[in-house]
Amino acid sequence: MRATSEGGPELVQLLTPEGERVHHPEFDVDFSDEELRGLYRDMVLVRRADREANALQRQGQLGLWVPLLGQEAAQIGAGRALRPEDMAFPGYREHGVAWCRGISPKDIMGMWRGTDHGSWDPVERRFHLYTIVIGNQCLNATGYAMGQRFEGKVGDDNGEATMVFFGDGATSQGDVHEAFVWASVYDAPLVFFCQNNQWAISEPTERQTRLPLYQRARGYGFPGIRVDGNDVLASLAVSRWALEECRHGNGPVLIEAFTYRMDAHTTSDDATRYRHSDELEAWKLKDPIERVRVHLSRNGIADHDWFDAVQAEADELAAELREHVYNLPDPPTERMFDHVYAEANPVLAAQRDEFLSYMSTFAGGEH
């Protein structure tokens, strides 16, 4: 069975790659013109920030970058479905979700330059810090969502929910499966949002599973659904439904956003070594931003001047990011010892003193 290589008839879609609005019997949601323009603007700005960060890494200004190119619709759709009181747990590619939670790309770039570990307050923003260990955020999110249930924060329209983001490759990690078990048996209000971008670094999805990923939820006793991850309208509608299920006490839910990673896994990866150019060209025709642009233009929702204004805003954002990264101060050497433990540790303190004493022997920076 190779249903992992095609969206299949079970794919929830509201906007075709040609920009045509289609209806779905369960997710026939109406969107205002303002909402449609807002979603387009989100995706354009996030993509521009992503492309600028990629260029900054190539120029030696960032140590690494994890591109989201091609996955804007999945992230913006899910991110805009979250309420202010909900909590989100990202992996390391969720720059679009961060944008929706009010976190500037400037704050993200500091991590990849090595100047900080994340400069936002995850409690205030309701968006956890990035997680590098593959799949570990699913356990963290499950624990948080279990706490929401234990504290009685679910069960009605005012309930809270949690959403955790991970990729298709992470579904082969034990942490994800443990999270599925715990979330299921404790009815955690948790939406597992899997961005199936077809490649777990250099391994295709069919090397990860023999069935569509969303069907894995059935084995753990909760619903799974597959959505067109290049369709921002469908991603938003399905995410809203899943979050509502969870906040009313009917969680967890697994969403498989069927999308594609248009760039390399990270800037240290060479995707040309393991995938063919014809595959990339085929997915370019399903571009998540272009289908919204065509829909807006065809239906008179936005005109040429408006599109130009959004592009100008994106260029301005890129310029601000460049200026910000160029001027990021180098952190003090001793900061690597800060915030390692919640409380002071004599062993760590001794290591810190020894290291700083050693560094002091290099007067004038001759080392």
Coordinates of C-alpha atoms in Angstrom, one line a residue:
M1 CA 0.0 0.0 0.0
R2 CA 1.6 3.3 -1.1
A3 CA -1.0 5.8 0.1
T4 CA 1.9 7.7 1.8
S5 CA 3.0 8.9 -1.6
E6 CA -0.3 10.5 -2.7
G7 CA -2.8 12.7 -0.8
G8 CA -5.5 10.2 -1.6
P9 CA -9.3 10.6 -1.6
E10 CA -9.2 11.1 2.2
L11 CA -7.4 14.4 1.9
V12 CA -9.3 17.4 3.2
Q13 CA -9.0 20.3 0.7
L14 CA -10.8 23.6 0.4
L15 CA -8.6 25.4 -2.1
T16 CA -7.1 23.6 -5.1
P17 CA -3.6 24.2 -6.4
E18 CA -5.3 26.2 -9.2
G19 CA -6.9 28.5 -6.6
E20 CA -10.4 27.2 -7.0
R21 CA -12.6 27.1 -3.9
V22 CA -14.0 23.6 -3.3
H23 CA -16.5 22.4 -0.6
H24 CA -16.1 19.6 1.9
P25 CA -19.1 17.9 3.6
E26 CA -17.5 18.2 7.1
F27 CA -15.3 21.3 6.8
D28 CA -17.3 23.7 4.6
V29 CA -16.1 26.8 6.4
D30 CA -16.7 30.3 5.1
F31 CA -13.8 32.8 5.2
S32 CA -14.2 36.6 5.1
D33 CA -12.2 38.6 2.5
E34 CA -10.2 40.1 5.4
E35 CA -9.3 36.6 6.7
L36 CA -8.2 35.5 3.3
R37 CA -6.0 38.6 2.8
G38 CA -4.6 38.1 6.3
L39 CA -3.6 34.5 5.7
Y40 CA -1.9 35.4 2.4
R41 CA 0.0 38.2 4.1
D42 CA 1.1 35.9 6.9
M43 CA 2.5 33.4 4.4
V44 CA 4.3 35.9 2.3
L45 CA 6.0 37.6 5.3
V46 CA 7.0 34.3 6.9
R47 CA 8.4 33.0 3.6
R48 CA 10.4 36.2 3.1
A49 CA 11.8 36.0 6.6
D50 CA 12.7 32.3 6.0
R51 CA 14.5 33.1 2.7
E52 CA 16.4 36.0 4.3
A53 CA 17.5 33.8 7.2
N54 CA 18.7 31.1 4.7
A55 CA 20.8 33.8 2.9
L56 CA 22.2 35.1 6.2
Q57 CA 23.4 31.6 7.0
R58 CA 25.1 31.3 3.6
Q59 CA 26.8 34.6 4.3
G60 CA 28.2 33.3 7.6
Q61 CA 25.9 35.3 9.8
L62 CA 23.9 32.3 11.2
G63 CA 25.4 29.1 12.3
L64 CA 22.5 27.0 10.9
W65 CA 19.0 27.6 9.5
V66 CA 16.1 25.2 9.3
P67 CA 13.9 26.2 6.2
L68 CA 10.2 26.1 6.2
L69 CA 9.8 26.8 2.5
G70 CA 6.7 25.0 1.2
Q71 CA 5.2 24.5 4.6
E72 CA 3.8 28.0 5.2
A73 CA 0.1 27.0 4.7
A74 CA 0.3 24.1 7.3
Q75 CA 1.9 26.3 9.9
I76 CA -0.1 29.5 9.4
G77 CA -3.3 27.5 9.2
A78 CA -2.6 25.7 12.5
G79 CA -1.1 28.8 14.1
R80 CA -4.1 31.0 13.4
A81 CA -6.5 28.3 14.7
L82 CA -4.9 28.6 18.2
R83 CA -6.6 30.7 20.8
P84 CA -4.6 33.0 23.0
E85 CA -5.1 30.7 26.0
D86 CA -4.0 27.6 24.1
M87 CA -0.4 26.3 24.3
A88 CA 1.9 25.3 21.4
F89 CA 5.0 23.1 21.5
P90 CA 7.2 23.4 18.4
G91 CA 10.1 21.4 17.0
Y92 CA 12.7 23.5 15.3
R93 CA 11.0 24.4 12.0
E94 CA 7.9 26.1 13.3
H95 CA 8.8 29.7 12.3
G96 CA 5.3 30.3 10.9
V97 CA 3.6 29.1 14.1
A98 CA 5.9 31.4 16.1
W99 CA 4.8 34.3 13.9
C100 CA 1.2 33.6 14.7
R101 CA 2.0 33.6 18.4
G102 CA 3.5 37.1 18.1
I103 CA 7.1 36.1 18.1
S104 CA 9.3 38.1 15.8
P105 CA 11.7 36.2 13.4
K106 CA 14.4 38.4 15.1
D107 CA 13.9 36.3 18.3
I108 CA 14.3 33.1 16.4
M109 CA 17.4 34.1 14.6
G110 CA 19.3 34.7 17.8
M111 CA 19.1 31.0 18.5
W112 CA 20.6 30.0 15.2
R113 CA 23.4 32.6 15.6
G114 CA 24.2 31.2 19.0
T115 CA 23.6 34.3 21.0
D116 CA 20.7 32.9 23.0
H117 CA 18.5 29.9 23.7
G118 CA 15.3 31.7 22.8
S119 CA 14.5 35.2 24.0
W120 CA 10.7 35.0 24.5
D121 CA 8.7 34.0 27.5
P122 CA 7.0 30.7 26.6
V123 CA 4.3 31.2 29.3
E124 CA 3.5 34.7 28.1
R125 CA 3.5 33.8 24.4
R126 CA 1.9 30.4 24.9
F127 CA 4.6 29.1 22.7
H128 CA 7.3 26.8 24.0
L129 CA 11.0 27.2 23.2
Y130 CA 12.3 25.2 20.2
T131 CA 13.1 21.5 20.7
I132 CA 16.1 20.1 18.8
V133 CA 15.8 16.5 20.1
I134 CA 13.5 14.8 17.5
G135 CA 10.0 14.1 18.9
N136 CA 10.8 15.1 22.5
Q137 CA 8.4 18.0 22.4
C138 CA 5.5 15.5 22.1
L139 CA 6.2 14.2 25.6
N140 CA 6.5 17.7 26.9
A141 CA 3.2 18.7 25.3
T142 CA 1.4 15.6 26.6
G143 CA 2.4 16.4 30.1
Y144 CA 1.2 20.0 29.7
A145 CA -2.1 18.9 28.2
M146 CA -2.6 16.3 31.0
G147 CA -2.1 19.2 33.4
Q148 CA -4.9 21.1 31.6
R149 CA -7.2 18.2 32.2
F150 CA -6.2 17.6 35.8
E151 CA -6.8 21.3 36.5
G152 CA -10.3 21.2 35.0
K153 CA -9.5 23.6 32.1
V154 CA -11.4 21.5 29.5
G155 CA -15.0 20.5 29.0
D156 CA -16.8 23.5 27.4
D157 CA -16.4 26.4 24.9
N158 CA -14.0 28.2 27.2
G159 CA -11.7 25.2 27.5
E160 CA -8.0 25.2 26.8
A161 CA -6.1 23.0 24.3
T162 CA -2.5 22.2 23.4
M163 CA -1.0 21.7 19.9
V164 CA 2.4 20.0 19.3
F165 CA 4.2 20.1 16.0
F166 CA 6.5 17.4 14.6
G167 CA 7.5 15.9 11.3
D168 CA 6.9 12.5 9.6
G169 CA 10.4 11.3 10.6
A170 CA 9.6 11.9 14.3
T171 CA 6.8 9.4 14.1
S172 CA 9.5 6.7 14.1
Q173 CA 10.8 8.0 17.5
G174 CA 9.8 6.3 20.7
D175 CA 9.0 9.6 22.4
V176 CA 6.2 10.2 19.9
H177 CA 4.6 6.8 20.5
E178 CA 4.9 7.2 24.3
A179 CA 3.1 10.6 23.9
F180 CA 0.4 8.9 21.9
V181 CA -0.2 6.3 24.7
W182 CA -0.2 8.8 27.5
A183 CA -2.4 11.4 25.7
S184 CA -4.9 8.7 24.8
V185 CA -5.3 7.0 28.2
Y186 CA -5.6 10.4 30.0
D187 CA -7.9 12.0 27.3
A188 CA -5.4 14.9 27.1
P189 CA -6.7 17.9 25.2
L190 CA -3.8 17.6 22.7
V191 CA -3.7 18.0 18.9
F192 CA -0.7 16.2 17.4
F193 CA 0.1 18.2 14.3
C194 CA 2.3 16.1 12.0
Q195 CA 3.8 18.0 9.1
N196 CA 4.4 15.2 6.6
N197 CA 6.8 16.9 4.3
Q198 CA 7.7 13.6 2.6
W199 CA 11.3 13.5 3.8
A200 CA 12.8 12.6 7.1
I201 CA 16.1 14.2 6.2
S202 CA 17.1 11.8 3.5
E203 CA 14.5 9.0 4.1
P204 CA 11.2 9.2 2.2
T205 CA 7.9 8.7 4.1
E206 CA 7.4 5.2 2.7
R207 CA 10.5 4.2 4.7
Q208 CA 8.7 5.3 7.9
T209 CA 5.4 3.6 7.5
R210 CA 3.3 1.2 5.4
L211 CA 0.1 3.1 6.1
P212 CA -0.8 6.8 5.9
L213 CA 0.4 8.4 9.0
Y214 CA -3.0 9.7 10.2
Q215 CA -4.2 6.1 10.4
R216 CA -1.7 5.4 13.2
A217 CA -4.0 7.3 15.6
R218 CA -6.6 4.4 15.3
G219 CA -4.2 2.1 17.1
Y220 CA -4.0 4.4 20.1
G221 CA -7.8 4.9 20.3
F222 CA -8.2 8.5 19.0
P223 CA -9.2 10.1 15.7
G224 CA -6.7 10.9 12.9
I225 CA -7.3 13.1 9.8
R226 CA -5.3 14.0 6.8
V227 CA -5.4 17.5 5.4
D228 CA -3.8 19.2 2.4
G229 CA -0.9 20.9 4.2
N230 CA -0.4 23.2 1.2
D231 CA -4.0 24.5 1.6
V232 CA -4.1 27.2 4.3
L233 CA -7.9 27.2 4.4
A234 CA -8.1 23.5 5.0
S235 CA -5.3 23.5 7.5
L236 CA -7.1 26.3 9.4
A237 CA -10.5 24.6 9.3
V238 CA -9.2 21.2 10.3
S239 CA -7.0 22.6 13.1
R240 CA -10.0 24.6 14.5
W241 CA -12.1 21.5 14.5
A242 CA -9.4 19.4 16.3
L243 CA -8.7 22.1 18.9
E244 CA -12.5 22.4 19.6
E245 CA -12.7 18.6 20.1
C246 CA -9.8 18.8 22.6
R247 CA -11.1 21.8 24.5
H248 CA -14.4 20.1 24.9
G249 CA -12.7 17.0 26.4
N250 CA -12.8 14.8 23.2
G251 CA -9.0 14.7 22.7
P252 CA -6.5 13.8 21.6
V253 CA -6.5 14.2 17.8
L254 CA -3.8 13.5 15.2
I255 CA -3.6 15.8 12.1
E256 CA -1.4 14.7 9.2
A257 CA -0.7 17.8 7.1
F258 CA 0.3 16.4 3.7
T259 CA 2.9 18.9 2.5
Y260 CA 6.4 19.1 1.0
R261 CA 9.7 20.5 2.1
M262 CA 10.8 22.6 -0.9
D263 CA 14.3 23.3 0.5
A264 CA 16.9 21.2 2.3
H265 CA 16.3 19.7 5.7
T266 CA 18.7 22.3 7.1
T267 CA 21.4 24.5 5.5
S268 CA 23.9 21.7 6.3
D269 CA 21.9 19.3 4.1
D270 CA 22.2 18.7 0.3
A271 CA 18.8 17.5 -0.8
T272 CA 20.0 16.9 -4.4
R273 CA 21.8 13.8 -3.2
Y274 CA 18.6 11.9 -2.4
R275 CA 15.6 13.3 -4.3
H276 CA 15.0 14.0 -8.0
S277 CA 14.4 17.4 -9.5
D278 CA 11.1 16.3 -11.2
E279 CA 9.6 15.7 -7.8
L280 CA 10.5 19.2 -6.7
E281 CA 9.0 20.6 -9.9
A282 CA 5.8 18.7 -9.4
W283 CA 5.3 20.1 -5.9
K284 CA 6.1 23.7 -7.1
L285 CA 2.7 23.5 -8.9
K286 CA 1.1 23.0 -5.5
D287 CA 2.7 26.1 -4.0
P288 CA 0.6 27.2 -0.9
I289 CA 1.1 30.9 -1.5
E290 CA 0.4 31.0 -5.2
R291 CA -2.9 29.2 -4.9
V292 CA -4.2 31.9 -2.5
R293 CA -2.8 34.7 -4.7
V294 CA -4.7 33.3 -7.7
H295 CA -7.9 32.9 -5.6
L296 CA -7.7 36.5 -4.3
S297 CA -7.0 38.0 -7.7
R298 CA -9.6 35.9 -9.6
N299 CA -12.4 36.8 -7.1
G300 CA -11.5 40.5 -6.9
I301 CA -10.5 40.2 -3.2
A302 CA -7.2 41.9 -3.7
D303 CA -5.7 44.0 -6.5
H304 CA -2.3 44.6 -7.9
D305 CA -1.6 47.5 -5.6
W306 CA -2.4 45.4 -2.5
F307 CA -0.1 42.6 -3.6
D308 CA 2.7 45.2 -4.2
A309 CA 2.1 46.6 -0.7
V310 CA 2.5 43.2 0.9
Q311 CA 5.6 42.5 -1.1
A312 CA 7.1 45.9 0.0
E313 CA 6.2 45.0 3.6
A314 CA 8.0 41.7 3.2
D315 CA 11.1 43.4 1.7
E316 CA 11.1 45.9 4.6
L317 CA 10.9 43.0 7.1
A318 CA 13.9 41.3 5.4
A319 CA 16.0 44.5 5.7
E320 CA 15.1 44.8 9.4
L321 CA 16.2 41.2 10.0
R322 CA 19.5 41.7 8.2
E323 CA 20.2 44.8 10.3
H324 CA 19.2 43.0 13.4
V325 CA 21.4 39.9 12.8
Y326 CA 24.4 42.0 11.8
N327 CA 24.3 43.9 15.1
L328 CA 23.6 41.0 17.5
P329 CA 26.2 41.3 20.3
D330 CA 28.4 38.4 21.1
P331 CA 27.3 36.9 24.4
P332 CA 29.7 37.0 27.3
T333 CA 31.8 33.8 27.7
E334 CA 30.4 33.0 31.1
R335 CA 26.8 32.9 29.9
M336 CA 27.2 29.3 28.8
F337 CA 27.1 28.3 32.5
D338 CA 23.9 30.3 33.2
H339 CA 20.5 28.6 33.4
V340 CA 21.9 25.1 33.2
Y341 CA 20.2 24.2 36.4
A342 CA 17.3 25.9 38.2
E343 CA 19.5 26.3 41.3
A344 CA 23.2 27.0 41.9
N345 CA 25.4 23.9 41.7
P346 CA 28.8 23.8 43.3
V347 CA 30.3 21.5 40.7
L348 CA 29.1 23.7 37.9
A349 CA 30.3 26.8 39.7
A350 CA 33.8 25.3 40.1
Q351 CA 33.9 24.4 36.4
R352 CA 32.8 28.0 35.5
D353 CA 35.6 29.5 37.7
E354 CA 38.2 27.2 36.3
F355 CA 37.2 28.0 32.7
L356 CA 37.1 31.8 33.3
S357 CA 40.5 31.6 35.0
Y358 CA 41.9 29.8 31.9
M359 CA 40.4 32.3 29.5
S360 CA 41.9 35.2 31.5
T361 CA 45.3 34.0 30.5
F362 CA 44.6 35.0 26.9
A363 CA 45.0 38.7 27.5
G364 CA 44.4 40.8 24.4
G365 CA 42.5 38.0 22.7
E366 CA 45.6 36.2 21.4
H367 CA 44.2 32.7 21.3

